[in-house]
């Protein structure tokens, strides 16, 4: 009998997967589209990030104002969160820096470029919902975006990358799978 | 799985409406996320539609949030709703949560504060399904600020990452609340018509549905203790 998927069951699965999530440098987490926000929020706040636990959260399809409310409500007592828009304030050395927008390839270059100026930061990165990149970016551009994340990992600008995706965009999902060392499937 | 042959194409995630006969009229369900206006005059089944929508979500493991804008206590409404066969009381207060917006609206006329109040609940509950029933009452309660309210609501609805059903009350001669229809992705009309025998029949029509091929025209539907069901293809 198929188990009912809801916020509680995916969080439980995430908790069970914490060792895997902690160990791998490049992780893909696939989740039902109705629960992507729950999963992304959990992963940003979870104790899976190396070093000082700093996180750069690239929110593809949810703006900062909406994210701020979620963090205020659900992560009280947790990480300090800072919101940045590319071209405005650069992400600071805070616990979580949030950058949002659909044109991710440009965002990632801007955000990581600014981070590179403060090399002691070395945050990990969470990107969600990766499949939403397909709304405004060609497949080639998404491929290029993932390659840039790989480059940043190699250079040491980021210490870990966690991609969160639903399964609606088959080609983007396949690219994300090629990228990841480990996949945690919460889709049921 | 790759779709290199048609790299620009993508499909919506769809969730079941909970209304028998309706999903096959719209490629399998409501796009997630999206906003839907269900408009009709009194007694056409708007609230029943909304409750079925939420109960379907509860069965599918989704969280629902119901904002009632009428100034009546929840237990009063549930007294009538509990007679409906599809209502599962185990979900009430858990998978389907209620918020009495009507009382708040009596005292608060600032549209941004009204939406902030709603958003507090949405942020806490993180629902996948939201109902505002009926949205048209808000115009009477906040008066000249209604347009600002709708504008603000339109922006925030897109960020809530849920399927939102707004019900709209209209007079029999009015088609639908035009101002609300501008901010929604889907408009469904519930109306009365006369049968050849002189009785009343109910009709459902999908007037607009962004990004979805849908069946057009008016289709018979029924409202009973089993809820709303559409007889798609019967006009």
Coordinates of C-alpha atoms in Angstrom, one line a residue:
Chain A
X1 CA 0.0 0.0 0.0
X2 CA 1.4 3.3 -1.0
X3 CA 2.3 5.5 2.0
X4 CA 0.6 8.8 2.2
X5 CA 3.1 11.6 1.6
X6 CA 2.6 14.7 3.7
X7 CA 4.9 17.2 5.4
X8 CA 5.4 15.0 8.4
X9 CA 6.4 12.0 6.4
X10 CA 8.9 13.8 4.2
X11 CA 10.5 15.5 7.3
X12 CA 10.7 12.0 8.9
X13 CA 12.4 10.7 5.7
X14 CA 14.8 13.7 5.7
X15 CA 15.8 13.0 9.3
X16 CA 16.5 9.4 8.5
X17 CA 18.6 10.6 5.6
X18 CA 20.7 13.1 7.6
X19 CA 23.9 10.9 7.6
X20 CA 23.8 10.7 3.8
X21 CA 23.0 14.4 3.4
X22 CA 25.9 15.2 5.8
X23 CA 28.4 13.0 4.1
X24 CA 28.1 13.9 0.4
X25 CA 29.4 17.1 -1.2
X26 CA 26.9 17.1 -4.0
X27 CA 23.4 15.9 -3.2
X28 CA 20.1 15.9 -5.0
X29 CA 16.9 15.7 -3.0
X30 CA 13.8 15.0 -5.1
X31 CA 10.5 15.8 -3.5
X32 CA 6.8 16.2 -4.5
X33 CA 6.2 19.7 -5.9
X34 CA 3.6 20.4 -3.2
X35 CA 6.2 19.9 -0.5
X36 CA 9.3 21.5 -2.1
X37 CA 9.1 24.5 0.3
X38 CA 9.0 22.3 3.4
X39 CA 12.0 20.3 2.1
X40 CA 14.1 23.4 1.2
X41 CA 13.4 25.0 4.5
X42 CA 14.4 21.9 6.4
X43 CA 17.6 21.4 4.4
X44 CA 18.7 25.1 4.9
X45 CA 18.3 24.7 8.7
X46 CA 19.4 21.1 9.1
X47 CA 22.8 20.2 10.7
X48 CA 24.2 19.0 7.4
X49 CA 26.4 21.9 6.5
X50 CA 30.1 21.6 7.1
X51 CA 32.3 24.1 9.0
X52 CA 30.5 27.0 10.6
X53 CA 27.3 25.9 9.0
X54 CA 26.9 28.9 6.7
X55 CA 24.4 28.4 3.9
X56 CA 23.7 30.3 0.7
X57 CA 20.1 29.5 -0.2
X58 CA 19.2 30.2 -3.8
X59 CA 15.4 30.2 -3.9
X60 CA 14.5 29.9 -7.5
X61 CA 10.7 30.6 -7.4
X62 CA 9.9 32.2 -4.1
X63 CA 10.8 35.9 -3.3
X64 CA 12.7 37.0 -0.3
X65 CA 9.8 38.6 1.5
X66 CA 7.9 35.4 1.5
X67 CA 10.9 33.5 2.6
X68 CA 11.6 35.9 5.4
X69 CA 8.2 35.1 6.9
X70 CA 8.8 31.4 6.7
X71 CA 12.2 31.6 8.4
X72 CA 10.8 33.9 11.1
X73 CA 8.0 31.4 11.8
X74 CA 9.7 28.1 11.5
X75 CA 13.4 28.6 12.3
X76 CA 13.2 30.7 15.4
X77 CA 16.2 30.2 17.5
X78 CA 17.9 28.7 14.5
X79 CA 20.2 30.3 11.9
X80 CA 20.5 34.0 11.4
X81 CA 19.1 34.8 8.0
X82 CA 20.2 37.5 5.6
X83 CA 18.5 38.3 2.3
X84 CA 20.3 39.7 -0.6
X85 CA 19.5 40.6 -4.2
X86 CA 22.1 40.5 -6.8
X87 CA 23.3 43.9 -7.7
X88 CA 22.3 45.2 -4.3
X89 CA 23.8 44.2 -1.0
X90 CA 26.2 41.3 -1.3
X91 CA 25.6 38.2 0.8
X92 CA 27.3 38.7 4.1
X93 CA 29.0 36.2 6.3
X94 CA 25.8 35.3 8.1
X95 CA 24.4 31.9 8.9
X96 CA 22.0 31.8 5.9
X97 CA 22.2 34.2 3.0
X98 CA 19.1 34.0 0.7
X99 CA 19.2 35.0 -2.9
X100 CA 16.0 34.6 -5.0
X101 CA 15.0 34.8 -8.6
X102 CA 14.4 32.7 -11.7
X103 CA 17.4 33.8 -13.7
X104 CA 19.7 31.6 -11.7
X105 CA 22.8 31.4 -13.9
X106 CA 23.4 35.2 -13.5
X107 CA 22.4 35.1 -9.9
X108 CA 24.9 32.4 -9.0
X109 CA 27.8 34.2 -10.7
X110 CA 26.9 37.4 -8.9
X111 CA 26.3 35.8 -5.5
X112 CA 29.4 33.6 -5.5
X113 CA 31.6 36.3 -7.0
X114 CA 30.9 38.4 -4.0
X115 CA 31.4 35.6 -1.6
X116 CA 34.8 34.9 -3.2
X117 CA 35.9 38.2 -1.8
X118 CA 35.5 36.8 1.7
X119 CA 37.2 33.5 1.4
X120 CA 36.8 32.5 5.0
X121 CA 33.1 32.2 4.5
X122 CA 33.0 29.0 2.3
X123 CA 29.3 28.4 2.7
X124 CA 27.4 25.4 1.5
X125 CA 24.7 26.0 -1.1
X126 CA 21.1 24.9 -1.3
X127 CA 19.2 25.5 -4.5
X128 CA 15.4 24.9 -4.8
X129 CA 13.3 24.3 -6.8
X130 CA 15.8 23.4 -9.5
X131 CA 13.1 22.3 -12.0
X132 CA 11.6 25.8 -11.9
X133 CA 14.8 27.0 -13.6
X134 CA 13.2 25.6 -16.7
X135 CA 10.6 28.3 -16.8
X136 CA 13.1 31.0 -17.9
X137 CA 16.3 29.2 -18.8
X138 CA 17.1 27.0 -21.7
X139 CA 18.4 23.5 -20.9
X140 CA 21.8 24.6 -22.1
X141 CA 21.8 27.4 -19.6
X142 CA 20.7 25.1 -16.8
X143 CA 23.6 22.8 -17.7
X144 CA 26.0 25.7 -17.6
X145 CA 24.6 26.7 -14.2
X146 CA 25.3 23.3 -12.8
X147 CA 28.7 23.3 -14.3
X148 CA 29.4 26.6 -12.5
X149 CA 28.4 25.1 -9.2
X150 CA 30.8 22.3 -9.9
X151 CA 33.6 24.8 -10.6
X152 CA 32.9 26.6 -7.4
X153 CA 33.1 23.4 -5.4
X154 CA 36.5 22.6 -7.1
X155 CA 37.8 26.1 -6.4
X156 CA 36.6 25.8 -2.8
X157 CA 34.3 28.8 -2.9
X158 CA 31.5 26.6 -1.6
X159 CA 32.0 23.5 0.5
X160 CA 28.8 21.6 -0.4
X161 CA 25.9 21.8 -2.9
X162 CA 22.4 20.5 -2.2
X163 CA 19.9 20.6 -5.1
X164 CA 16.2 20.3 -4.4
X165 CA 13.9 19.4 -7.3
X166 CA 10.6 18.0 -8.2
X167 CA 10.2 15.6 -11.2
X168 CA 8.3 17.8 -13.5
X169 CA 11.1 18.7 -15.9
X170 CA 12.7 15.4 -17.1
X171 CA 15.8 16.8 -18.7
X172 CA 16.6 19.1 -15.8
X173 CA 16.2 16.2 -13.4
X174 CA 18.6 14.1 -15.5
X175 CA 21.2 16.9 -15.4
X176 CA 20.8 17.2 -11.7
X177 CA 21.3 13.5 -11.3
X178 CA 24.4 13.6 -13.3
X179 CA 25.7 16.4 -11.1
X180 CA 24.9 14.7 -7.7
X181 CA 27.0 12.1 -5.9
X182 CA 24.0 11.0 -3.9
X183 CA 20.2 11.3 -4.4
X184 CA 17.6 11.2 -1.6
X185 CA 14.2 10.5 -3.1
X186 CA 11.3 11.8 -1.0
X187 CA 8.8 11.5 -3.9
X188 CA 7.2 8.4 -2.5
Chain B
X1 CA 14.1 10.5 -18.9
X2 CA 15.0 13.3 -21.3
X3 CA 13.0 15.7 -23.4
X4 CA 15.7 17.0 -25.6
X5 CA 13.3 16.7 -28.6
X6 CA 11.0 19.4 -27.1
X7 CA 13.2 21.3 -24.7
X8 CA 10.8 24.2 -24.3
X9 CA 7.9 22.1 -23.3
X10 CA 6.9 21.4 -19.7
X11 CA 3.8 20.4 -18.0
X12 CA 2.2 21.6 -14.8
X13 CA 1.9 19.6 -11.7
X14 CA -1.8 19.1 -11.2
X15 CA -3.8 18.4 -8.1
X16 CA -7.2 16.8 -8.0
X17 CA -10.1 19.2 -7.6
X18 CA -12.2 16.7 -5.6
X19 CA -15.2 17.4 -7.8
X20 CA -16.3 14.3 -9.7
X21 CA -16.4 15.0 -13.5
X22 CA -14.4 18.2 -13.3
X23 CA -10.8 17.0 -13.6
X24 CA -11.4 15.5 -17.0
X25 CA -12.6 18.9 -18.2
X26 CA -9.2 20.4 -17.4
X27 CA -6.3 18.1 -18.3
X28 CA -6.5 16.2 -15.0
X29 CA -6.8 18.8 -12.3
X30 CA -5.8 22.3 -11.1
X31 CA -2.3 23.4 -11.9
X32 CA -0.1 23.7 -8.8
X33 CA 0.3 26.4 -7.8
X34 CA -2.5 28.5 -9.2
X35 CA -5.6 30.6 -8.2
X36 CA -9.2 29.8 -9.0
X37 CA -12.3 31.9 -8.8
X38 CA -15.5 29.9 -8.3
X39 CA -18.3 32.4 -8.9
X40 CA -22.0 32.0 -8.6
X41 CA -25.2 33.3 -7.1
X42 CA -26.6 32.1 -3.8
X43 CA -27.2 28.4 -3.5
X44 CA -25.2 27.3 -6.5
X45 CA -22.8 25.2 -4.4
X46 CA -19.7 27.4 -4.0
X47 CA -19.0 26.5 -0.4
X48 CA -19.7 22.9 -1.0
X49 CA -17.2 23.0 -3.9
X50 CA -14.6 24.6 -1.6
X51 CA -15.1 22.0 1.1
X52 CA -14.8 19.1 -1.3
X53 CA -11.6 20.7 -2.7
X54 CA -10.1 20.8 0.8
X55 CA -11.3 17.3 1.8
X56 CA -9.7 15.9 -1.4
X57 CA -6.4 17.5 -0.4
X58 CA -6.7 16.0 3.1
X59 CA -7.1 12.6 1.6
X60 CA -4.1 13.2 -0.6
X61 CA -1.9 14.2 2.4
X62 CA -2.1 17.9 1.7
X63 CA -2.7 20.7 4.2
X64 CA -5.7 22.9 3.8
X65 CA -6.6 26.3 5.2
X66 CA -10.1 27.7 5.0
X67 CA -10.7 31.5 5.5
X68 CA -14.3 32.3 6.1
X69 CA -15.2 35.9 5.6
X70 CA -18.7 35.6 6.9
X71 CA -19.2 36.7 10.4
X72 CA -20.4 33.4 11.6
X73 CA -18.7 31.1 14.1
X74 CA -17.1 28.1 12.6
X75 CA -19.3 25.7 14.5
X76 CA -22.3 27.3 12.9
X77 CA -21.0 26.6 9.5
X78 CA -19.9 23.1 10.4
X79 CA -23.3 22.2 11.8
X80 CA -24.6 22.3 8.2
X81 CA -21.4 21.0 6.6
X82 CA -21.4 17.9 8.9
X83 CA -24.5 16.7 7.0
X84 CA -22.4 16.4 3.9
X85 CA -21.4 12.8 3.3
X86 CA -17.9 13.6 2.0
X87 CA -16.9 15.5 5.1
X88 CA -14.4 13.5 7.2
X89 CA -14.5 15.0 10.7
X90 CA -11.1 13.5 11.6
X91 CA -9.6 16.0 9.2
X92 CA -11.2 19.1 10.7
X93 CA -8.8 21.2 12.8
X94 CA -5.9 19.2 11.5
X95 CA -5.5 18.6 7.7
X96 CA -8.3 21.2 7.2
X97 CA -7.9 24.3 9.4
X98 CA -10.3 27.1 9.7
X99 CA -9.7 30.8 10.2
X100 CA -12.5 33.2 10.9
X101 CA -11.6 36.2 8.9
X102 CA -15.0 37.9 9.2
X103 CA -14.5 39.0 12.7
X104 CA -11.1 40.4 11.9
X105 CA -12.6 42.3 9.0
X106 CA -15.2 44.0 11.2
X107 CA -12.5 45.9 13.0
X108 CA -9.7 46.1 10.5
X109 CA -10.1 48.0 7.2
X110 CA -6.5 48.4 6.2
X111 CA -6.1 45.9 3.3
X112 CA -2.4 45.3 4.0
X113 CA -3.2 44.4 7.6
X114 CA -5.9 42.0 6.4
X115 CA -3.5 40.2 4.1
X116 CA -0.8 40.2 6.8
X117 CA -3.2 38.5 9.1
X118 CA -4.0 35.9 6.4
X119 CA -0.3 35.5 5.7
X120 CA 0.5 34.8 9.3
X121 CA -1.7 31.8 9.3
X122 CA -0.5 30.7 5.9
X123 CA 3.1 30.9 7.0
X124 CA 2.4 28.9 10.1
X125 CA 0.3 26.2 8.5
X126 CA 2.2 26.1 5.1
X127 CA -0.9 24.8 3.3
X128 CA -1.0 23.3 -0.2
X129 CA -4.7 24.3 -0.5
X130 CA -6.3 27.6 0.5
X131 CA -9.9 28.7 0.4
X132 CA -11.2 32.2 0.8
X133 CA -15.0 32.0 1.1
X134 CA -16.4 34.3 -0.1
X135 CA -13.9 36.9 -1.3
X136 CA -16.7 39.3 -2.5
X137 CA -17.8 40.0 1.1
X138 CA -14.5 41.7 1.7
X139 CA -15.5 44.5 -0.7
X140 CA -18.4 45.4 1.5
X141 CA -16.4 45.3 4.7
X142 CA -13.3 47.2 3.6
X143 CA -15.0 49.6 1.2
X144 CA -12.8 51.8 -0.9
X145 CA -9.7 49.8 -0.1
X146 CA -10.9 46.8 -1.9
X147 CA -8.9 47.5 -5.1
X148 CA -5.8 47.8 -3.1
X149 CA -6.6 44.6 -1.2
X150 CA -7.0 42.7 -4.5
X151 CA -3.8 44.1 -5.9
X152 CA -1.9 43.1 -2.8
X153 CA -3.7 39.7 -2.6
X154 CA -2.7 39.0 -6.3
X155 CA 1.0 39.5 -5.5
X156 CA 0.9 37.4 -2.3
X157 CA -1.2 34.6 -3.7
X158 CA 1.6 33.8 -6.2
X159 CA 4.1 33.5 -3.4
X160 CA 2.1 31.2 -1.2
X161 CA 2.9 28.2 -3.4
X162 CA -0.6 26.7 -3.0
X163 CA -3.7 26.2 -5.0
X164 CA -6.1 28.9 -3.8
X165 CA -9.9 28.8 -4.4
X166 CA -11.7 32.1 -4.0
X167 CA -15.4 31.9 -4.0
X168 CA -17.3 34.9 -5.4
X169 CA -21.0 35.7 -4.7
X170 CA -22.8 37.3 -7.6
X171 CA -26.4 38.4 -8.3
X172 CA -28.2 36.1 -10.8
X173 CA -27.8 38.7 -13.6
X174 CA -24.1 39.2 -13.0
X175 CA -21.7 36.9 -14.8
X176 CA -18.8 36.9 -12.3
X177 CA -16.9 39.4 -10.1
X178 CA -14.8 41.0 -12.8
X179 CA -12.2 42.6 -10.5
X180 CA -11.4 39.3 -8.9
X181 CA -11.3 37.5 -12.2
X182 CA -8.3 39.6 -13.2
X183 CA -6.1 38.3 -10.5
X184 CA -7.0 34.6 -10.9
X185 CA -5.7 32.0 -13.3
X186 CA -8.9 30.1 -13.6
X187 CA -12.6 31.2 -13.5
X188 CA -15.3 28.7 -13.0
X189 CA -18.9 29.8 -13.1
X190 CA -21.8 28.1 -11.4
X191 CA -25.2 29.2 -12.6
X192 CA -28.9 28.3 -12.7
X193 CA -30.9 27.6 -15.8
X194 CA -34.4 26.5 -16.5
X195 CA -35.1 23.0 -17.5
X196 CA -37.7 22.3 -20.3
X197 CA -40.1 21.2 -17.5
X198 CA -39.8 24.6 -15.9
X199 CA -37.6 23.6 -13.0
X200 CA -34.1 24.8 -12.1
X201 CA -30.9 23.2 -13.2
X202 CA -27.4 24.0 -12.3
X203 CA -24.6 24.5 -14.7
X204 CA -20.8 24.7 -14.4
X205 CA -18.7 26.5 -17.0
X206 CA -14.9 26.9 -17.1
X207 CA -14.6 30.4 -18.5
X208 CA -10.9 30.8 -18.3
X209 CA -7.9 28.6 -17.4
X210 CA -4.4 29.7 -18.0
X211 CA -2.0 27.3 -19.6
X212 CA -4.6 24.5 -19.7
X213 CA -6.8 23.1 -22.5
X214 CA -10.2 22.9 -21.0
X215 CA -13.7 21.9 -22.0
X216 CA -15.8 24.9 -22.8
X217 CA -19.6 25.6 -22.5
X218 CA -22.0 25.0 -19.7
X219 CA -22.3 21.5 -18.2
X220 CA -24.9 20.2 -15.9
X221 CA -23.9 19.6 -12.3
X222 CA -25.6 18.4 -9.2
X223 CA -25.3 19.3 -5.6
X224 CA -26.4 16.8 -3.0
X225 CA -25.3 15.5 0.3
X226 CA -22.5 13.7 -1.7
X227 CA -21.3 17.1 -2.8
X228 CA -20.9 18.7 -6.2
X229 CA -20.5 16.5 -9.2
X230 CA -20.3 17.5 -12.8
X231 CA -21.9 15.6 -15.6
X232 CA -19.3 16.7 -18.2
X233 CA -20.7 16.5 -21.7
X234 CA -24.3 17.0 -20.6
X235 CA -25.5 20.5 -21.4

